[in-house]
CSV table of C-alpha atoms and ligand atoms in Angstrom, one decimal:
chain,number,residue,atom,x,y,z
A,1,MET,CA,15.8,16.4,-2.7
A,2,GLU,CA,16.1,18.2,0.6
A,3,THR,CA,14.4,16.3,3.5
A,4,ARG,CA,13.0,18.7,6.1
A,5,LEU,CA,12.5,17.5,9.7
A,6,LEU,CA,9.8,19.4,11.6
A,7,PRO,CA,8.7,18.8,15.2
A,8,TYR,CA,5.0,17.7,15.4
A,9,SER,CA,2.9,20.9,15.5
A,10,ASP,CA,-0.2,22.4,13.8
A,11,GLN,CA,2.2,24.1,11.4
A,12,ALA,CA,4.0,20.9,10.6
A,13,ILE,CA,0.6,19.1,9.9
A,14,ALA,CA,-0.5,22.0,7.7
A,15,GLU,CA,2.7,21.6,5.6
A,16,ALA,CA,2.4,17.8,5.5
A,17,THR,CA,-1.2,18.2,4.4
A,18,GLN,CA,-0.2,20.4,1.4
A,19,LEU,CA,2.4,17.8,0.4
A,20,ILE,CA,0.0,14.9,0.7
A,21,LEU,CA,-2.7,16.7,-1.3
A,22,ALA,CA,0.0,17.5,-3.9
A,23,GLY,CA,0.7,13.7,-4.2
A,24,GLU,CA,4.0,13.6,-2.2
A,25,PRO,CA,4.7,11.1,0.6
A,26,VAL,CA,5.4,12.3,4.1
A,27,ALA,CA,7.0,10.4,7.1
A,28,ILE,CA,5.1,10.6,10.3
A,29,ALA,CA,4.9,8.9,13.7
A,30,THR,CA,2.3,6.3,14.5
A,31,GLU,CA,2.1,4.5,17.9
A,32,THR,CA,3.9,1.5,16.3
A,33,VAL,CA,6.6,2.7,14.0
A,34,TYR,CA,7.0,5.7,11.7
A,35,GLY,CA,5.0,5.4,8.6
A,36,LEU,CA,5.6,6.8,5.1
A,37,ALA,CA,2.1,8.2,4.3
A,38,ALA,CA,0.6,9.1,0.9
A,39,ASP,CA,-3.0,9.7,-0.4
A,40,ALA,CA,-4.3,6.2,-1.0
A,41,THR,CA,-6.7,7.5,-3.6
A,42,ASN,CA,-3.9,8.9,-5.7
A,43,ALA,CA,-2.1,6.1,-7.6
A,44,GLU,CA,1.0,8.2,-8.5
A,45,ALA,CA,1.3,9.3,-4.8
A,46,VAL,CA,1.3,5.7,-3.8
A,47,ALA,CA,3.9,4.9,-6.5
A,48,ARG,CA,6.2,7.5,-4.9
A,49,ILE,CA,6.1,5.6,-1.7
A,50,TYR,CA,7.6,2.6,-3.5
A,51,GLN,CA,10.1,4.8,-5.3
A,52,ALA,CA,11.3,6.4,-2.0
A,53,LYS,CA,11.6,3.0,-0.3
A,54,GLY,CA,13.3,1.4,-3.3
A,55,ARG,CA,11.2,-1.6,-2.7
A,56,PRO,CA,12.0,-4.2,-5.4
A,57,THR,CA,8.4,-5.6,-5.3
A,58,PHE,CA,4.9,-4.3,-4.7
A,59,ASN,CA,3.3,-5.4,-1.5
A,60,PRO,CA,-0.2,-4.4,-0.4
A,61,LEU,CA,0.0,-1.4,1.9
A,62,ILE,CA,-1.9,-0.7,5.1
A,63,ILE,CA,-4.5,2.0,4.7
A,64,HIS,CA,-4.9,4.3,7.7
A,65,VAL,CA,-8.3,5.9,8.3
A,66,ILE,CA,-9.7,8.1,11.1
A,67,ASP,CA,-12.4,5.7,12.5
A,68,LEU,CA,-14.5,2.6,12.0
A,69,ALA,CA,-17.1,4.5,9.9
A,70,ALA,CA,-14.4,5.5,7.5
A,71,ALA,CA,-13.0,2.0,7.4
A,72,GLU,CA,-16.4,0.7,6.5
A,73,THR,CA,-16.6,2.9,3.4
A,74,LEU,CA,-13.5,1.2,2.1
A,75,GLY,CA,-13.8,-2.4,3.2
A,76,HIS,CA,-16.4,-4.9,4.4
A,77,LEU,CA,-16.0,-5.7,8.1
A,78,GLU,CA,-18.1,-8.7,8.8
A,79,TYR,CA,-19.2,-9.5,12.4
A,80,ALA,CA,-16.0,-10.9,13.9
A,81,ALA,CA,-13.9,-8.2,12.2
A,82,GLY,CA,-16.3,-5.5,13.4
A,83,ARG,CA,-16.0,-6.8,17.0
A,84,LEU,CA,-12.1,-6.7,16.9
A,85,ALA,CA,-12.3,-3.2,15.4
A,86,GLU,CA,-14.6,-2.0,18.2
A,87,GLN,CA,-12.4,-3.5,20.8
A,88,TYR,CA,-8.9,-2.4,19.6
A,89,TRP,CA,-9.4,0.7,17.4
A,90,PRO,CA,-7.8,3.2,17.6
A,91,GLY,CA,-4.7,1.1,18.1
A,92,PRO,CA,-2.0,-1.2,16.6
A,93,LEU,CA,-4.4,-3.6,14.9
A,94,THR,CA,-4.7,-4.0,11.1
A,95,LEU,CA,-7.6,-5.9,9.7
A,96,VAL,CA,-7.4,-7.4,6.2
A,97,VAL,CA,-11.0,-7.4,4.8
A,98,PRO,CA,-12.7,-7.6,1.4
A,99,LEU,CA,-12.3,-4.3,-0.5
A,100,ARG,CA,-15.5,-2.6,-1.5
A,101,PRO,CA,-15.4,-2.6,-5.3
A,102,LYS,CA,-16.4,1.0,-5.6
A,103,SER,CA,-13.9,2.3,-3.0
A,104,ALA,CA,-11.6,5.1,-4.1
A,105,ILE,CA,-8.5,3.2,-3.1
A,106,ALA,CA,-5.9,3.1,-5.9
A,107,SER,CA,-5.2,-0.4,-7.1
A,108,ILE,CA,-1.5,0.0,-6.5
A,109,ALA,CA,-2.2,0.5,-2.8
A,110,THR,CA,-3.7,-3.0,-2.5
A,111,ALA,CA,-1.3,-4.4,-5.1
A,112,GLY,CA,-4.3,-5.2,-7.2
A,113,LEU,CA,-5.8,-7.5,-4.5
A,114,PRO,CA,-9.6,-7.6,-3.8
A,115,THR,CA,-8.8,-7.2,-0.1
A,116,VAL,CA,-7.5,-4.2,1.9
A,117,GLY,CA,-5.6,-3.9,5.1
A,118,LEU,CA,-7.2,-1.2,7.3
A,119,ARG,CA,-6.0,0.4,10.5
A,120,VAL,CA,-7.3,3.2,12.7
A,121,PRO,CA,-4.1,4.5,14.4
A,122,ARG,CA,-4.1,6.0,17.9
A,123,HIS,CA,-1.1,8.4,17.6
A,124,PRO,CA,-2.2,12.1,17.6
A,125,ALA,CA,0.3,13.0,14.8
A,126,MET,CA,-1.1,10.5,12.4
A,127,ARG,CA,-4.6,11.2,13.4
A,128,ALA,CA,-4.1,15.0,12.9
A,129,LEU,CA,-2.8,14.2,9.4
A,130,LEU,CA,-5.8,12.0,8.6
A,131,GLU,CA,-8.2,14.7,9.8
A,132,ALA,CA,-6.5,17.5,7.9
A,133,THR,CA,-6.1,15.7,4.6
A,134,ARG,CA,-9.5,14.0,4.8
A,135,ARG,CA,-7.9,11.2,2.8
A,136,PRO,CA,-7.3,7.5,3.6
A,137,LEU,CA,-3.5,7.3,3.9
A,138,ALA,CA,-1.5,4.4,2.6
A,139,ALA,CA,1.5,4.0,4.9
A,140,PRO,CA,4.1,1.3,5.1
A,141,SER,CA,6.9,1.5,7.6
A,142,ALA,CA,9.1,4.5,6.8
A,143,ASN,CA,12.4,2.7,6.1
A,144,ALA,CA,14.3,2.0,2.9
A,145,SER,CA,13.7,-1.5,1.6
A,146,GLY,CA,15.8,-4.1,3.4
A,147,SER,CA,16.3,-2.0,6.5
A,148,ILE,CA,14.4,-2.3,9.8
A,149,SER,CA,11.4,-0.2,10.7
A,150,ALA,CA,12.0,3.3,12.1
A,151,THR,CA,11.0,4.1,15.7
A,152,ARG,CA,12.5,7.5,15.7
A,153,ALA,CA,12.6,10.4,13.2
A,154,GLU,CA,16.4,10.2,13.1
A,155,HIS,CA,16.1,6.6,11.9
A,156,VAL,CA,13.8,7.8,9.1
A,157,MET,CA,16.2,10.5,8.2
A,158,LYS,CA,19.1,8.0,8.0
A,159,SER,CA,17.1,5.6,5.8
A,160,LEU,CA,15.1,7.9,3.6
A,161,GLY,CA,16.8,11.3,3.9
A,162,GLY,CA,17.1,12.9,0.4
A,163,ARG,CA,14.3,10.7,-1.0
A,164,ILE,CA,11.2,12.3,0.7
A,165,PRO,CA,10.3,16.0,1.3
A,166,LEU,CA,9.3,15.9,5.0
A,167,ILE,CA,9.5,14.0,8.2
A,168,ILE,CA,7.3,14.9,11.2
A,169,ASP,CA,9.1,14.2,14.4
A,170,ALA,CA,6.9,13.2,17.3
A,171,GLY,CA,9.6,11.5,19.4
A,172,PRO,CA,10.2,7.8,19.8
A,173,THR,CA,7.2,5.6,19.1
A,174,GLU,CA,5.4,3.9,21.9
A,175,GLN,CA,5.3,0.3,20.7
A,176,GLY,CA,8.3,0.0,18.5
A,177,LEU,CA,6.7,-3.0,16.8
A,178,GLU,CA,4.5,-3.1,13.7
A,179,SER,CA,0.8,-3.6,14.1
A,180,THR,CA,-0.8,-7.0,14.6
A,181,ILE,CA,-2.4,-8.1,11.3
A,182,VAL,CA,-5.6,-10.2,11.2
A,183,ALA,CA,-7.3,-11.4,8.0
A,184,ALA,CA,-11.1,-11.4,8.1
A,185,THR,CA,-11.9,-12.4,4.5
A,186,GLY,CA,-14.3,-15.3,5.2
A,187,GLY,CA,-13.8,-18.4,7.3
A,188,PRO,CA,-12.0,-18.2,10.6
A,189,LEU,CA,-9.9,-15.1,11.5
A,190,ARG,CA,-6.3,-15.6,10.6
A,191,LEU,CA,-3.2,-14.0,12.2
A,192,LEU,CA,-1.0,-12.8,9.4
A,193,ARG,CA,1.5,-10.9,11.5
A,194,PRO,CA,1.9,-11.0,15.3
A,195,GLY,CA,2.2,-7.6,17.0
A,196,PRO,CA,1.5,-5.5,20.0
A,197,ILE,CA,-2.1,-6.7,20.3
A,198,ASP,CA,-2.8,-10.3,21.4
A,199,VAL,CA,-6.0,-11.1,19.6
A,200,GLY,CA,-6.5,-14.4,21.4
A,201,ALA,CA,-7.7,-17.8,20.6
A,202,GLU,CA,-10.4,-16.9,18.2
A,203,VAL,CA,-7.7,-16.2,15.6
A,204,VAL,CA,-6.0,-19.0,13.8
A,205,ALA,CA,-2.2,-18.6,13.7
A,206,GLY,CA,-0.2,-18.6,10.5
A,207,VAL,CA,-0.9,-18.2,6.9
A,208,SER,CA,-0.1,-21.7,5.8
A,209,ILE,CA,-3.7,-23.0,6.2
A,210,GLU,CA,-4.9,-20.5,3.7
A,211,ALA,CA,-7.0,-22.0,0.9
A,212,PRO,CA,-5.6,-21.0,-2.5
A,213,GLY,CA,-7.4,-18.0,-3.8
A,214,GLN,CA,-8.9,-17.2,-0.5
A,215,LEU,CA,-6.3,-14.6,0.3
A,216,ALA,CA,-3.6,-14.7,-2.3
A,217,SER,CA,-0.8,-12.5,-1.2
A,218,HIS,CA,-0.2,-11.5,-4.8
A,219,TYR,CA,-2.6,-10.6,-7.6
A,220,ALA,CA,-1.9,-12.2,-10.9
A,221,PRO,CA,-4.1,-12.2,-14.0
A,222,SER,CA,-5.8,-15.4,-15.0
A,223,LYS,CA,-4.5,-15.3,-18.6
A,224,PRO,CA,-1.1,-16.3,-19.9
A,225,LEU,CA,1.3,-13.3,-20.0
A,226,ARG,CA,4.2,-12.8,-22.4
A,227,LEU,CA,7.0,-10.4,-21.4
A,228,ASN,CA,9.2,-8.1,-23.5
A,229,ALA,CA,6.7,-7.9,-26.4
A,230,PHE,CA,7.4,-5.4,-29.1
A,231,SER,CA,4.1,-6.0,-30.8
A,232,ALA,CA,0.9,-8.0,-30.2
A,233,GLU,CA,0.7,-11.5,-31.7
A,234,ASP,CA,-2.7,-13.0,-32.6
A,235,GLY,CA,-5.1,-13.1,-29.7
A,236,GLU,CA,-2.9,-10.9,-27.4
A,237,TYR,CA,-3.9,-7.8,-25.5
A,238,LEU,CA,-0.8,-5.7,-25.6
A,239,ILE,CA,0.1,-3.5,-22.6
A,240,GLY,CA,2.4,-0.9,-24.1
A,241,PHE,CA,5.1,1.2,-22.5
A,242,GLY,CA,6.7,4.4,-24.1
A,243,PRO,CA,6.7,4.2,-27.9
A,244,ILE,CA,5.2,0.7,-28.0
A,245,ALA,CA,1.6,1.9,-28.0
A,246,GLY,CA,-0.3,-1.3,-27.3
A,247,ASP,CA,-4.1,-1.6,-26.6
A,248,ALA,CA,-3.4,0.4,-23.4
A,249,ASN,CA,-0.1,2.1,-22.4
A,250,LEU,CA,1.5,2.0,-18.9
A,251,SER,CA,3.1,5.4,-19.7
A,252,PRO,CA,3.3,6.9,-23.2
A,253,SER,CA,6.1,9.2,-22.1
A,254,GLY,CA,8.1,6.3,-20.4
A,255,ASP,CA,7.6,7.6,-16.9
A,256,LEU,CA,8.0,4.8,-14.4
A,257,VAL,CA,6.0,6.5,-11.6
A,258,GLU,CA,3.0,6.7,-14.0
A,259,ALA,CA,3.6,3.1,-15.1
A,260,ALA,CA,3.7,1.8,-11.6
A,261,ALA,CA,0.5,3.8,-10.8
A,262,ARG,CA,-1.3,2.2,-13.8
A,263,LEU,CA,0.1,-1.3,-13.6
A,264,PHE,CA,-2.6,-3.1,-11.7
A,265,ASP,CA,-5.5,-1.3,-13.4
A,266,LEU,CA,-4.1,-2.3,-16.8
A,267,LEU,CA,-3.5,-5.9,-15.8
A,268,HIS,CA,-7.1,-6.0,-14.6
A,269,GLU,CA,-8.3,-4.4,-17.9
A,270,ALA,CA,-6.2,-6.9,-19.9
A,271,ASP,CA,-7.7,-9.8,-17.9
A,272,ALA,CA,-11.2,-8.5,-18.5
A,273,SER,CA,-10.7,-8.0,-22.3
A,274,ASP,CA,-12.0,-10.4,-24.9
A,275,LYS,CA,-8.4,-11.4,-25.9
A,276,PRO,CA,-7.3,-14.8,-24.5
A,277,ARG,CA,-3.7,-13.7,-23.8
A,278,ILE,CA,-1.7,-10.8,-22.5
A,279,ALA,CA,1.6,-9.3,-23.7
A,280,VAL,CA,3.6,-6.5,-22.1
A,281,ALA,CA,6.2,-4.3,-23.7
A,282,PRO,CA,9.7,-4.1,-22.1
A,283,VAL,CA,10.0,-1.9,-19.0
A,284,PRO,CA,13.5,-0.7,-18.1
A,285,GLU,CA,15.0,-2.5,-15.1
A,286,GLU,CA,15.8,0.6,-13.1
A,287,GLY,CA,14.1,2.5,-10.3
A,288,LEU,CA,10.4,1.6,-10.0
A,289,GLY,CA,10.9,-0.6,-13.1
A,290,VAL,CA,12.5,-3.2,-10.9
A,291,ALA,CA,9.2,-3.6,-8.9
A,292,ILE,CA,7.1,-3.5,-12.1
A,293,ASN,CA,9.2,-6.2,-13.7
A,294,ASP,CA,9.1,-8.3,-10.5
A,295,ARG,CA,5.4,-8.3,-10.6
A,296,LEU,CA,5.2,-9.0,-14.3
A,297,ARG,CA,7.6,-11.9,-14.1
A,298,ARG,CA,5.5,-13.4,-11.3
A,299,ALA,CA,2.4,-12.9,-13.4
A,300,ALA,CA,4.1,-14.7,-16.3
A,301,ALA,CA,5.4,-17.6,-14.3
B,401,TXA,O1,2.4,-0.7,12.4
B,401,TXA,C1,2.3,-0.8,11.2
B,401,TXA,O2,1.5,-1.7,10.7
B,401,TXA,C2,3.1,0.1,10.3
B,401,TXA,C3,2.5,1.5,10.6
B,401,TXA,C4,3.2,2.6,9.7
B,401,TXA,O3,1.1,1.6,10.4
B,401,TXA,N1,3.0,-0.2,8.9
B,401,TXA,C5,3.6,-1.3,8.4
B,401,TXA,O4,3.4,-1.5,7.0
B,401,TXA,O5,4.2,-2.1,9.0
B,401,TXA,P1,4.3,-2.4,6.1
B,401,TXA,O6,3.9,-2.1,4.7
B,401,TXA,O7,5.7,-2.4,6.4
B,401,TXA,O8,3.6,-3.8,6.4
B,401,TXA,C6,2.3,-4.1,5.9
B,401,TXA,C7,2.1,-5.6,5.9
B,401,TXA,C8,2.7,-6.2,4.7
B,401,TXA,O9,3.4,-7.4,5.1
B,401,TXA,C9,1.6,-6.6,3.8
B,401,TXA,O10,1.8,-7.7,3.0
B,401,TXA,C10,0.4,-6.7,4.7
B,401,TXA,O11,0.7,-5.7,5.7
B,401,TXA,N2,-0.9,-6.4,4.1
B,401,TXA,C11,-1.4,-5.2,3.8
B,401,TXA,N3,-2.5,-5.3,3.1
B,401,TXA,C12,-2.7,-6.6,2.9
B,401,TXA,C13,-3.7,-7.4,2.2
B,401,TXA,N4,-4.7,-6.9,1.5
B,401,TXA,N5,-3.6,-8.8,2.2
B,401,TXA,C14,-2.5,-9.4,2.9
B,401,TXA,N6,-1.6,-8.7,3.5
B,401,TXA,C15,-1.7,-7.3,3.5
B,402,MG,MG1,7.8,-2.8,6.8
């Protein structure tokens, strides 16, 4: 794939908008680091973020929105979270809050979690893209897995060149440090990642005090899960792949982007079924299959 590099302009935003609405990821500046943005309501578009980054695991992604009102349609900001939002948005603060169950966010964007990380960015380029697409945009840092975050378009090109269609160059980023992340999911506010904003003493530092289940960093089904299943045994809900049909199929054609896009929905479906156990057909250990298998192995452990 040829990666185009366009300076930030109305024309560049128009091209980026077309790509986003077609389900492609686009790299763009925010005030912290460059982000690799995709339509958060389109599961396959979000899967392409992971594909481009070569991430060996699915992490929940930060969802960028235009303002507090848009954030409130996706997540529930209780009093303290709302106050932080009013104080620091737009800006380099991400709030992890309970996901509204009927929100349009694809489950792969939150890695199947019932919470969502929301941020209202300040940078005009990212804001222009949010306005033009009228979509919430999932955007992790625009770097290949294992390399450091990109603060210049050239860094993005070096890291992701050939793997994404477009980079919008708006010069070096202002902060050069990823956003501060605060969890507001009940109980005291918790600092999940320090960053440019000092949220002060009301926020408890560190994640270690987290009660189990309060904010699990990984979704896992509640039922036992068996890997590499070629057929269902008694009492198993089989999640198929390719020719192994199953009760539901990650991708009948064996397409790993489609399989990644459907993974968390099907795990939730299997968990909600009347079968006491879950089995999953083998998924090839290549490309997005690496991240899919990582998540399945954790679920089976
Ligand atoms: O400044 C930034 O935050 C940049 C720009 C592009 O916005 N983005 C960024 O995204 O740093 P990323 O994916 O590299 O880091 C996101 C972090 C991850 O460590 C992830 O685990 C955490 O946010 N996160 C997102 N949603 C979460 C959730 N629901 N629960 C817990 N952690 C969450
Ligand atoms: Mg990152």
